[in-house]
Amino acid sequence: MNKTLSQSSLTKSFGVSLPLSTEYPTLKDKELTDKLEETLRKYNVFETDAELRHRMDVLHKINTLYKNWIKEISISKNMPEDVAEKVGGKVCTFGSFRLGVNSQGGDIDTLCIAPRHIDRSDFFTSFAELLKKQPEVQKLLVIEEAFVPVIKTEFDGIELDMLFARLSFSTIPDDLDLKDDTILKNLDQKCVRSLNGCRVTDEILTLVPNVETFRLTLRTIKLWAKKNGIYSNALGFLGGVSWAMLVARICQFYPNAAPSTLVNRFFKVFSQWLWPNSQNNINGCPVILKQMPSFEEMPPYGFPVWDPRINPADKYHLMPIITPAYPQQNSTYNVTYSTRTIMIDEIKRAYETCQEIFNSKCDWNHIFEPRNFFQRYKHYIVLIASTPVKDQFMDWVRLVESKIRHLIQNLEKNQYIGLVHVNPQGFDQIKESKDTEDAVENDESDNNEPRIITTYSTLWFIGIELKQNNEVMDLNLTDIILNFKDMIYKQAQKVLISYPQFDAKYVKRTRLKEYLPLSILKIESKSSKASKIDKMGAENSSTNGSLEHKTKSTNNNLENGDDASNTKSENKDKLFSNRDYLSPSSDSSDLMFVFNQEKNGISRQNSTNSVLSPNLLQKPEFFLDSNSNGSVTNQSKKRSLSPGPDTNTNKKSKEMNYSNSTQALQEHFRKQEELLDSLPIPSTAKLINQQTISAVKNSLRVNISCNKK
């Protein structure tokens, strides 16, 4: 009888269902937990006491600064000074710091709460200016037009994300309870979304049976997710609060288990979880920590709540994890089919590793060893966001990153694409180049030396997995890429970003070394490959060293023998001989699409920054032809550029085919040379560097000769 009562009280306290097991940890579980904590310390996921004290000092300074600012603003709005002294104000924390799982060097999420007479515009103008004047502030970025407006700053070495919420109260007491639903009365959507972070964090801590066990388990899951590249809400994976709610649900299922057991059960349960809109189950089941109120019990404030019965759009969510605080929302609405598939695969792989750990076949380090992203796929798309304006570089990067998930969703709709995998890690580059156009325009001046332009760039890599079909695939991604570029350029114009630049390139796996060093790609260079690369001139000099190394690219790179430029020019024979529009072949990984704002068109740009004549580029396309074995084919000839196995012909027929192919190739190269010799000089000669055209022709002849051999 007593056992039944205790189980009933446990059910009322935690979760929406009975626990799966109430067993207590064994001696082996405790030993594995100690080893897990020891492993985590090697990855610096625990803060030292000195670092924690420093964070608390920073929060105290920010809280004091914020309260003094509210007092000054209140007085400026004709409020008596004695009344302004009592209006209060409060800075609260949420996210990882509030949950107690912040790691070394992590940021702090804060919420600045103000009384009703303080406007949001005051916070993002007056308070932002006050922060700039503080000697401890190193960086400051105001993002007022975001879905959740925020000020990002670095105060005394600690990064802060500062949200704002104005309540309908005349004063803000220090003991304000944010879990009380009445504080949402008469608030707008932005204030509610800002408050939701603190309210959800506080609810999670009250819904788990053991806070310390929950924290160690969450530290493990967060580190695992980051190491395996599935930790990014903006790119369609799960963010910190979503992973926290998944861990909290496992703690509810196993209220007495040790962290090592909870980690194992986490991967076991969610590797078998039936999500909505999956192949096995259309309805599925969301993750819910707390019983959702009925329509009659709902607070009368009218905010939208996640409910597929009322909101038709909620039926199509792929991985719903519902926040426990009102208004209940799905924290994973950015998840796509591809990102869900990738996360489930990683969870299944981690569960297999956990089984080996519990069987003493390996240690906890193996669970944090990711697969090599740059060796998983044959085809990649490189997204490059760049700008010469350093102050606006991070604004432009964040804007592009926030829109990449839309590109992923559009790529998923293509009938030939099975999976789209974006690497959440962005790779920064800094390059210097000479502005020769500026020197030509100012040739009348005494000093014609071209000025040096520094370009700041960030690269994202998207892996493409094609569906296994026996038919030849004509994968045309032109419209998808151009629509994405048009979208982000329009957004850049709205937020007043100067000189935004964006490129998208198709790259085969073997050509990734032209964009990243081998140390990041984690591949060893073979002597035979190196000699071949050196002979063909395909080694990109910019990849020698770190990504922060500054390289110089000028308009005379072709004449000076720049290897990367030679590679790019050699690939242009396909452009002139096979098509009247752009289509990257199996070797042309350098295809660039640059938006020409003067002519409102799209043109191809080579490494020398000379734009080819639009007369030669009638229909630019981001084009990839491939069959099931990954070989790229020529769309116009329907002939594979990489020969596949032929098991249905005998030796004699193979020899005849080889002879016929040799004759056909010789005829093909002869026509290429004739076409190259008859190539006219473009009418828009003033836009083109004549020396560059000559160099391109010479490199094309060299390429034809190499292909003959």
mmCIF file of C-alpha atoms in Angstrom, residues 425-707:
data_model
loop_
_atom_site.group_PDB
_atom_site.id
_atom_site.type_symbol
_atom_site.label_atom_id
_atom_site.label_comp_id
_atom_site.label_asym_id
_atom_site.label_seq_id
_atom_site.Cartn_x
_atom_site.Cartn_y
_atom_site.Cartn_z
ATOM 1 C CA GLN A 425 30.871 25.044 -37.976
ATOM 2 C CA GLY A 426 31.719 28.079 -40.071
ATOM 3 C CA PHE A 427 35.301 28.611 -41.241
ATOM 4 C CA ASP A 428 36.623 32.182 -41.303
ATOM 5 C CA GLN A 429 39.056 33.485 -43.894
ATOM 6 C CA ILE A 430 40.814 36.805 -44.354
ATOM 7 C CA LYS A 431 42.216 37.656 -47.790
ATOM 8 C CA GLU A 432 43.896 40.681 -49.273
ATOM 9 C CA SER A 433 43.665 41.712 -52.920
ATOM 10 C CA LYS A 434 44.642 44.727 -55.015
ATOM 11 C CA ASP A 435 41.919 46.951 -56.376
ATOM 12 C CA THR A 436 43.198 47.336 -59.953
ATOM 13 C CA GLU A 437 39.946 48.882 -61.188
ATOM 14 C CA ASP A 438 40.392 51.767 -58.776
ATOM 15 C CA ALA A 439 43.925 52.298 -60.109
ATOM 16 C CA VAL A 440 42.679 52.409 -63.711
ATOM 17 C CA GLU A 441 39.949 54.919 -62.891
ATOM 18 C CA ASN A 442 42.480 57.203 -61.201
ATOM 19 C CA ASP A 443 45.243 56.879 -63.813
ATOM 20 C CA GLU A 444 45.459 60.663 -64.136
ATOM 21 C CA SER A 445 46.750 61.004 -60.605
ATOM 22 C CA ASP A 446 50.422 60.872 -59.734
ATOM 23 C CA ASN A 447 50.149 57.681 -57.704
ATOM 24 C CA ASN A 448 48.587 54.777 -59.615
ATOM 25 C CA GLU A 449 49.403 52.133 -57.024
ATOM 26 C CA PRO A 450 46.304 49.968 -56.440
ATOM 27 C CA ARG A 451 44.974 50.013 -52.922
ATOM 28 C CA ILE A 452 44.799 46.825 -50.877
ATOM 29 C CA ILE A 453 41.306 45.494 -50.111
ATOM 30 C CA THR A 454 40.837 43.150 -47.160
ATOM 31 C CA THR A 455 37.915 40.739 -47.513
ATOM 32 C CA TYR A 456 36.453 38.914 -44.529
ATOM 33 C CA SER A 457 34.705 35.641 -45.340
ATOM 34 C CA THR A 458 32.964 32.719 -43.650
ATOM 35 C CA LEU A 459 32.531 29.345 -45.359
ATOM 36 C CA TRP A 460 29.834 26.753 -44.675
ATOM 37 C CA PHE A 461 29.910 23.291 -46.189
ATOM 38 C CA ILE A 462 26.788 21.340 -47.150
ATOM 39 C CA GLY A 463 27.068 17.622 -47.893
ATOM 40 C CA ILE A 464 24.715 16.244 -50.549
ATOM 41 C CA GLU A 465 23.640 12.603 -50.612
ATOM 42 C CA LEU A 466 21.917 11.555 -53.839
ATOM 43 C CA LYS A 467 19.158 8.995 -54.035
ATOM 44 C CA GLN A 468 20.228 5.557 -55.270
ATOM 45 C CA ASN A 469 18.651 5.422 -58.722
ATOM 46 C CA ASN A 470 19.835 3.550 -61.783
ATOM 47 C CA GLU A 471 18.827 6.367 -64.109
ATOM 48 C CA VAL A 472 21.049 9.284 -65.068
ATOM 49 C CA MET A 473 20.334 12.305 -62.882
ATOM 50 C CA ASP A 474 20.211 15.837 -64.202
ATOM 51 C CA LEU A 475 20.439 17.775 -60.962
ATOM 52 C CA ASN A 476 19.879 21.440 -61.703
ATOM 53 C CA LEU A 477 20.120 23.632 -58.618
ATOM 54 C CA THR A 478 20.221 26.977 -60.411
ATOM 55 C CA ASP A 479 16.834 28.297 -59.333
ATOM 56 C CA ILE A 480 17.284 27.189 -55.739
ATOM 57 C CA ILE A 481 20.660 28.922 -55.402
ATOM 58 C CA LEU A 482 19.543 32.109 -57.135
ATOM 59 C CA ASN A 483 16.355 32.337 -55.061
ATOM 60 C CA PHE A 484 18.392 31.942 -51.900
ATOM 61 C CA LYS A 485 20.804 34.675 -52.983
ATOM 62 C CA ASP A 486 17.938 36.974 -53.828
ATOM 63 C CA MET A 487 16.387 36.397 -50.394
ATOM 64 C CA ILE A 488 19.524 37.156 -48.392
ATOM 65 C CA TYR A 489 20.410 40.204 -50.513
ATOM 66 C CA LYS A 490 16.953 41.635 -49.854
ATOM 67 C CA GLN A 491 17.399 41.032 -46.138
ATOM 68 C CA ALA A 492 20.830 42.681 -46.257
ATOM 69 C CA GLN A 493 19.275 45.732 -47.857
ATOM 70 C CA LYS A 494 16.676 45.960 -45.083
ATOM 71 C CA VAL A 495 19.267 45.918 -42.305
ATOM 72 C CA LEU A 496 21.582 48.301 -44.181
ATOM 73 C CA ILE A 497 24.548 45.973 -44.702
ATOM 74 C CA SER A 498 27.043 47.565 -47.088
ATOM 75 C CA TYR A 499 28.766 45.546 -49.830
ATOM 76 C CA PRO A 500 27.405 42.075 -49.005
ATOM 77 C CA GLN A 501 28.910 39.321 -51.142
ATOM 78 C CA PHE A 502 27.724 35.740 -51.430
ATOM 79 C CA ASP A 503 28.957 32.807 -53.513
ATOM 80 C CA ALA A 504 27.800 29.204 -53.839
ATOM 81 C CA LYS A 505 30.098 26.574 -55.333
ATOM 82 C CA TYR A 506 29.739 22.906 -56.124
ATOM 83 C CA VAL A 507 32.773 20.946 -54.914
ATOM 84 C CA LYS A 508 33.604 17.267 -55.135
ATOM 85 C CA ARG A 509 35.111 15.613 -52.095
ATOM 86 C CA THR A 510 38.523 15.368 -53.742
ATOM 87 C CA ARG A 511 38.642 19.152 -54.213
ATOM 88 C CA LEU A 512 37.831 20.206 -50.653
ATOM 89 C CA LYS A 513 41.528 20.749 -50.001
ATOM 90 C CA GLU A 514 41.301 23.877 -52.149
ATOM 91 C CA TYR A 515 39.133 25.472 -49.444
ATOM 92 C CA LEU A 516 40.379 23.962 -46.184
ATOM 93 C CA PRO A 517 43.759 22.758 -44.941
ATOM 94 C CA LEU A 518 44.430 19.045 -44.575
ATOM 95 C CA SER A 519 44.550 19.388 -40.799
ATOM 96 C CA ILE A 520 40.838 20.271 -40.760
ATOM 97 C CA LEU A 521 39.885 17.761 -43.446
ATOM 98 C CA LYS A 522 41.800 15.106 -41.465
ATOM 99 C CA ILE A 523 43.234 13.393 -44.529
ATOM 100 C CA GLU A 524 46.833 12.455 -45.163
ATOM 101 C CA SER A 525 48.493 13.635 -48.354
ATOM 102 C CA LYS A 526 49.948 10.829 -50.447
ATOM 103 C CA SER A 527 53.159 11.387 -52.385
ATOM 104 C CA SER A 528 51.679 10.140 -55.630
ATOM 105 C CA LYS A 529 48.662 12.392 -55.289
ATOM 106 C CA ALA A 530 50.812 15.352 -54.355
ATOM 107 C CA SER A 531 53.003 14.962 -57.412
ATOM 108 C CA LYS A 532 49.944 14.684 -59.649
ATOM 109 C CA ILE A 533 48.374 17.738 -58.085
ATOM 110 C CA ASP A 534 51.568 19.713 -58.517
ATOM 111 C CA LYS A 535 51.783 18.649 -62.163
ATOM 112 C CA MET A 536 48.219 19.665 -62.946
ATOM 113 C CA GLY A 537 48.517 22.886 -60.943
ATOM 114 C CA ALA A 538 45.513 22.160 -58.769
ATOM 115 C CA GLU A 539 46.974 22.894 -55.383
ATOM 116 C CA ASN A 540 45.370 26.011 -53.949
ATOM 117 C CA SER A 541 48.031 28.114 -52.283
ATOM 118 C CA SER A 542 45.520 29.665 -49.916
ATOM 119 C CA THR A 543 45.117 26.381 -48.060
ATOM 120 C CA ASN A 544 48.777 26.227 -47.001
ATOM 121 C CA GLY A 545 48.695 27.202 -43.349
ATOM 122 C CA SER A 546 45.825 28.330 -41.178
ATOM 123 C CA LEU A 547 42.574 29.859 -42.346
ATOM 124 C CA GLU A 548 43.534 33.167 -40.778
ATOM 125 C CA HIS A 549 46.613 33.443 -43.023
ATOM 126 C CA LYS A 550 46.248 36.420 -45.346
ATOM 127 C CA THR A 551 46.796 35.692 -49.054
ATOM 128 C CA LYS A 552 47.093 38.090 -51.939
ATOM 129 C CA SER A 553 45.166 37.615 -55.183
ATOM 130 C CA THR A 554 45.781 40.033 -58.093
ATOM 131 C CA ASN A 555 44.572 40.296 -61.656
ATOM 132 C CA ASN A 556 47.854 39.006 -63.057
ATOM 133 C CA ASN A 557 47.784 35.686 -61.186
ATOM 134 C CA LEU A 558 47.442 33.743 -64.427
ATOM 135 C CA GLU A 559 50.559 35.305 -65.918
ATOM 136 C CA ASN A 560 52.482 34.861 -62.680
ATOM 137 C CA GLY A 561 51.782 31.135 -62.653
ATOM 138 C CA ASP A 562 49.351 30.985 -59.712
ATOM 139 C CA ASP A 563 48.422 27.337 -59.360
ATOM 140 C CA ALA A 564 44.882 27.891 -58.184
ATOM 141 C CA SER A 565 44.172 30.277 -61.065
ATOM 142 C CA ASN A 566 45.586 27.829 -63.584
ATOM 143 C CA THR A 567 43.286 25.159 -62.276
ATOM 144 C CA LYS A 568 40.291 27.409 -62.652
ATOM 145 C CA SER A 569 41.201 28.449 -66.172
ATOM 146 C CA GLU A 570 41.857 24.872 -67.287
ATOM 147 C CA ASN A 571 38.289 23.950 -66.463
ATOM 148 C CA LYS A 572 36.856 26.514 -68.879
ATOM 149 C CA ASP A 573 37.122 24.244 -71.937
ATOM 150 C CA LYS A 574 33.834 22.647 -70.903
ATOM 151 C CA LEU A 575 32.252 26.093 -70.801
ATOM 152 C CA PHE A 576 33.218 27.086 -74.360
ATOM 153 C CA SER A 577 33.055 23.745 -76.157
ATOM 154 C CA ASN A 578 30.164 21.821 -74.630
ATOM 155 C CA ARG A 579 27.606 24.397 -73.505
ATOM 156 C CA ASP A 580 26.373 27.909 -73.959
ATOM 157 C CA TYR A 581 25.715 28.115 -70.224
ATOM 158 C CA LEU A 582 27.534 27.192 -67.025
ATOM 159 C CA SER A 583 27.561 23.604 -65.772
ATOM 160 C CA PRO A 584 30.361 22.403 -63.505
ATOM 161 C CA SER A 585 31.974 19.238 -64.732
ATOM 162 C CA SER A 586 33.552 16.585 -62.559
ATOM 163 C CA ASP A 587 36.645 18.779 -62.190
ATOM 164 C CA SER A 588 35.182 22.255 -62.115
ATOM 165 C CA SER A 589 34.740 22.770 -58.410
ATOM 166 C CA ASP A 590 35.455 26.486 -58.590
ATOM 167 C CA LEU A 591 32.186 27.659 -60.086
ATOM 168 C CA MET A 592 31.191 31.049 -58.681
ATOM 169 C CA PHE A 593 28.008 33.047 -59.143
ATOM 170 C CA VAL A 594 28.424 36.740 -58.454
ATOM 171 C CA PHE A 595 25.469 39.092 -58.432
ATOM 172 C CA ASN A 596 26.051 42.030 -60.755
ATOM 173 C CA GLN A 597 23.997 44.837 -59.303
ATOM 174 C CA GLU A 598 24.641 47.167 -62.236
ATOM 175 C CA LYS A 599 23.214 44.865 -64.886
ATOM 176 C CA ASN A 600 20.876 42.851 -62.573
ATOM 177 C CA GLY A 601 22.292 39.652 -63.978
ATOM 178 C CA ILE A 602 24.398 36.712 -62.910
ATOM 179 C CA SER A 603 27.870 36.177 -64.281
ATOM 180 C CA ARG A 604 30.786 33.892 -63.647
ATOM 181 C CA GLN A 605 33.849 35.284 -61.917
ATOM 182 C CA ASN A 606 37.284 33.700 -62.085
ATOM 183 C CA SER A 607 40.100 33.970 -59.575
ATOM 184 C CA THR A 608 41.407 37.149 -61.212
ATOM 185 C CA ASN A 609 38.155 39.033 -60.491
ATOM 186 C CA SER A 610 37.637 39.624 -64.231
ATOM 187 C CA VAL A 611 34.024 39.064 -65.222
ATOM 188 C CA LEU A 612 33.631 37.126 -68.479
ATOM 189 C CA SER A 613 31.518 38.625 -71.188
ATOM 190 C CA PRO A 614 27.760 38.117 -70.715
ATOM 191 C CA ASN A 615 27.549 37.323 -74.448
ATOM 192 C CA LEU A 616 29.395 34.088 -73.756
ATOM 193 C CA LEU A 617 27.261 33.226 -70.729
ATOM 194 C CA GLN A 618 23.708 33.129 -71.950
ATOM 195 C CA LYS A 619 22.207 30.940 -69.224
ATOM 196 C CA PRO A 620 24.224 30.546 -66.012
ATOM 197 C CA GLU A 621 23.323 27.466 -63.990
ATOM 198 C CA PHE A 622 24.399 25.682 -60.865
ATOM 199 C CA PHE A 623 24.321 22.239 -62.443
ATOM 200 C CA LEU A 624 25.281 18.743 -61.356
ATOM 201 C CA ASP A 625 24.718 15.607 -63.401
ATOM 202 C CA SER A 626 25.257 12.316 -61.639
ATOM 203 C CA ASN A 627 24.205 8.707 -61.759
ATOM 204 C CA SER A 628 23.799 6.333 -58.835
ATOM 205 C CA ASN A 629 27.509 5.607 -58.463
ATOM 206 C CA GLY A 630 28.332 9.279 -58.074
ATOM 207 C CA SER A 631 29.987 9.828 -61.479
ATOM 208 C CA VAL A 632 29.269 13.168 -63.086
ATOM 209 C CA THR A 633 27.844 13.151 -66.597
ATOM 210 C CA ASN A 634 27.722 15.612 -69.472
ATOM 211 C CA GLN A 635 24.123 16.735 -69.896
ATOM 212 C CA SER A 636 24.424 17.632 -73.586
ATOM 213 C CA LYS A 637 26.070 14.359 -74.624
ATOM 214 C CA LYS A 638 24.620 12.079 -71.871
ATOM 215 C CA ARG A 639 28.097 10.536 -71.581
ATOM 216 C CA SER A 640 29.757 9.812 -68.271
ATOM 217 C CA LEU A 641 32.948 11.748 -67.609
ATOM 218 C CA SER A 642 34.092 9.035 -65.190
ATOM 219 C CA PRO A 643 33.822 5.530 -66.677
ATOM 220 C CA GLY A 644 31.837 2.973 -64.722
ATOM 221 C CA PRO A 645 32.185 -0.829 -64.616
ATOM 222 C CA ASP A 646 31.043 -2.821 -67.615
ATOM 223 C CA THR A 647 30.315 -6.448 -66.780
ATOM 224 C CA ASN A 648 28.068 -7.346 -69.742
ATOM 225 C CA THR A 649 30.588 -7.105 -72.582
ATOM 226 C CA ASN A 650 33.395 -9.419 -73.519
ATOM 227 C CA LYS A 651 37.033 -8.512 -73.960
ATOM 228 C CA LYS A 652 36.809 -8.044 -77.733
ATOM 229 C CA SER A 653 33.903 -5.650 -77.544
ATOM 230 C CA LYS A 654 35.751 -3.700 -74.849
ATOM 231 C CA GLU A 655 38.749 -3.279 -77.133
ATOM 232 C CA MET A 656 36.514 -2.090 -79.987
ATOM 233 C CA ASN A 657 34.774 0.346 -77.675
ATOM 234 C CA TYR A 658 38.140 1.598 -76.470
ATOM 235 C CA SER A 659 39.304 2.166 -80.056
ATOM 236 C CA ASN A 660 36.091 3.944 -80.983
ATOM 237 C CA SER A 661 36.281 6.069 -77.826
ATOM 238 C CA THR A 662 39.873 7.055 -78.635
ATOM 239 C CA GLN A 663 38.914 8.183 -82.127
ATOM 240 C CA ALA A 664 35.909 10.073 -80.782
ATOM 241 C CA LEU A 665 38.052 11.830 -78.163
ATOM 242 C CA GLN A 666 40.637 12.841 -80.776
ATOM 243 C CA GLU A 667 37.879 14.309 -82.944
ATOM 244 C CA HIS A 668 36.451 16.036 -79.879
ATOM 245 C CA PHE A 669 39.777 17.671 -78.976
ATOM 246 C CA ARG A 670 40.326 18.767 -82.585
ATOM 247 C CA LYS A 671 36.948 20.551 -82.564
ATOM 248 C CA GLN A 672 37.838 22.166 -79.250
ATOM 249 C CA GLU A 673 41.023 23.630 -80.695
ATOM 250 C CA GLU A 674 39.164 24.943 -83.752
ATOM 251 C CA LEU A 675 36.484 26.486 -81.571
ATOM 252 C CA LEU A 676 39.088 28.091 -79.354
ATOM 253 C CA ASP A 677 40.926 29.626 -82.338
ATOM 254 C CA SER A 678 37.662 31.001 -83.748
ATOM 255 C CA LEU A 679 36.552 32.436 -80.417
ATOM 256 C CA PRO A 680 35.692 36.139 -81.071
ATOM 257 C CA ILE A 681 36.747 39.019 -78.902
ATOM 258 C CA PRO A 682 33.688 40.111 -76.851
ATOM 259 C CA SER A 683 32.046 43.361 -77.810
ATOM 260 C CA THR A 684 32.199 44.575 -74.219
ATOM 261 C CA ALA A 685 35.994 44.761 -74.344
ATOM 262 C CA LYS A 686 36.151 47.635 -71.934
ATOM 263 C CA LEU A 687 34.865 45.378 -69.161
ATOM 264 C CA ILE A 688 37.446 42.669 -69.782
ATOM 265 C CA ASN A 689 41.151 42.526 -69.213
ATOM 266 C CA GLN A 690 42.685 41.556 -72.579
ATOM 267 C CA GLN A 691 45.709 39.994 -70.903
ATOM 268 C CA THR A 692 43.390 37.830 -68.853
ATOM 269 C CA ILE A 693 41.548 36.630 -71.993
ATOM 270 C CA SER A 694 44.861 35.661 -73.569
ATOM 271 C CA ALA A 695 45.926 33.837 -70.474
ATOM 272 C CA VAL A 696 42.619 31.961 -70.370
ATOM 273 C CA LYS A 697 43.065 30.886 -73.989
ATOM 274 C CA ASN A 698 46.595 29.707 -73.314
ATOM 275 C CA SER A 699 45.526 27.716 -70.298
ATOM 276 C CA LEU A 700 42.704 26.156 -72.314
ATOM 277 C CA ARG A 701 45.206 25.016 -74.943
ATOM 278 C CA VAL A 702 47.341 23.509 -72.204
ATOM 279 C CA ASN A 703 44.298 21.742 -70.832
ATOM 280 C CA ILE A 704 43.395 20.320 -74.247
ATOM 281 C CA SER A 705 46.936 19.035 -74.676
ATOM 282 C CA CYS A 706 46.846 17.376 -71.262
ATOM 283 C CA ASN A 707 43.514 15.758 -72.061
#
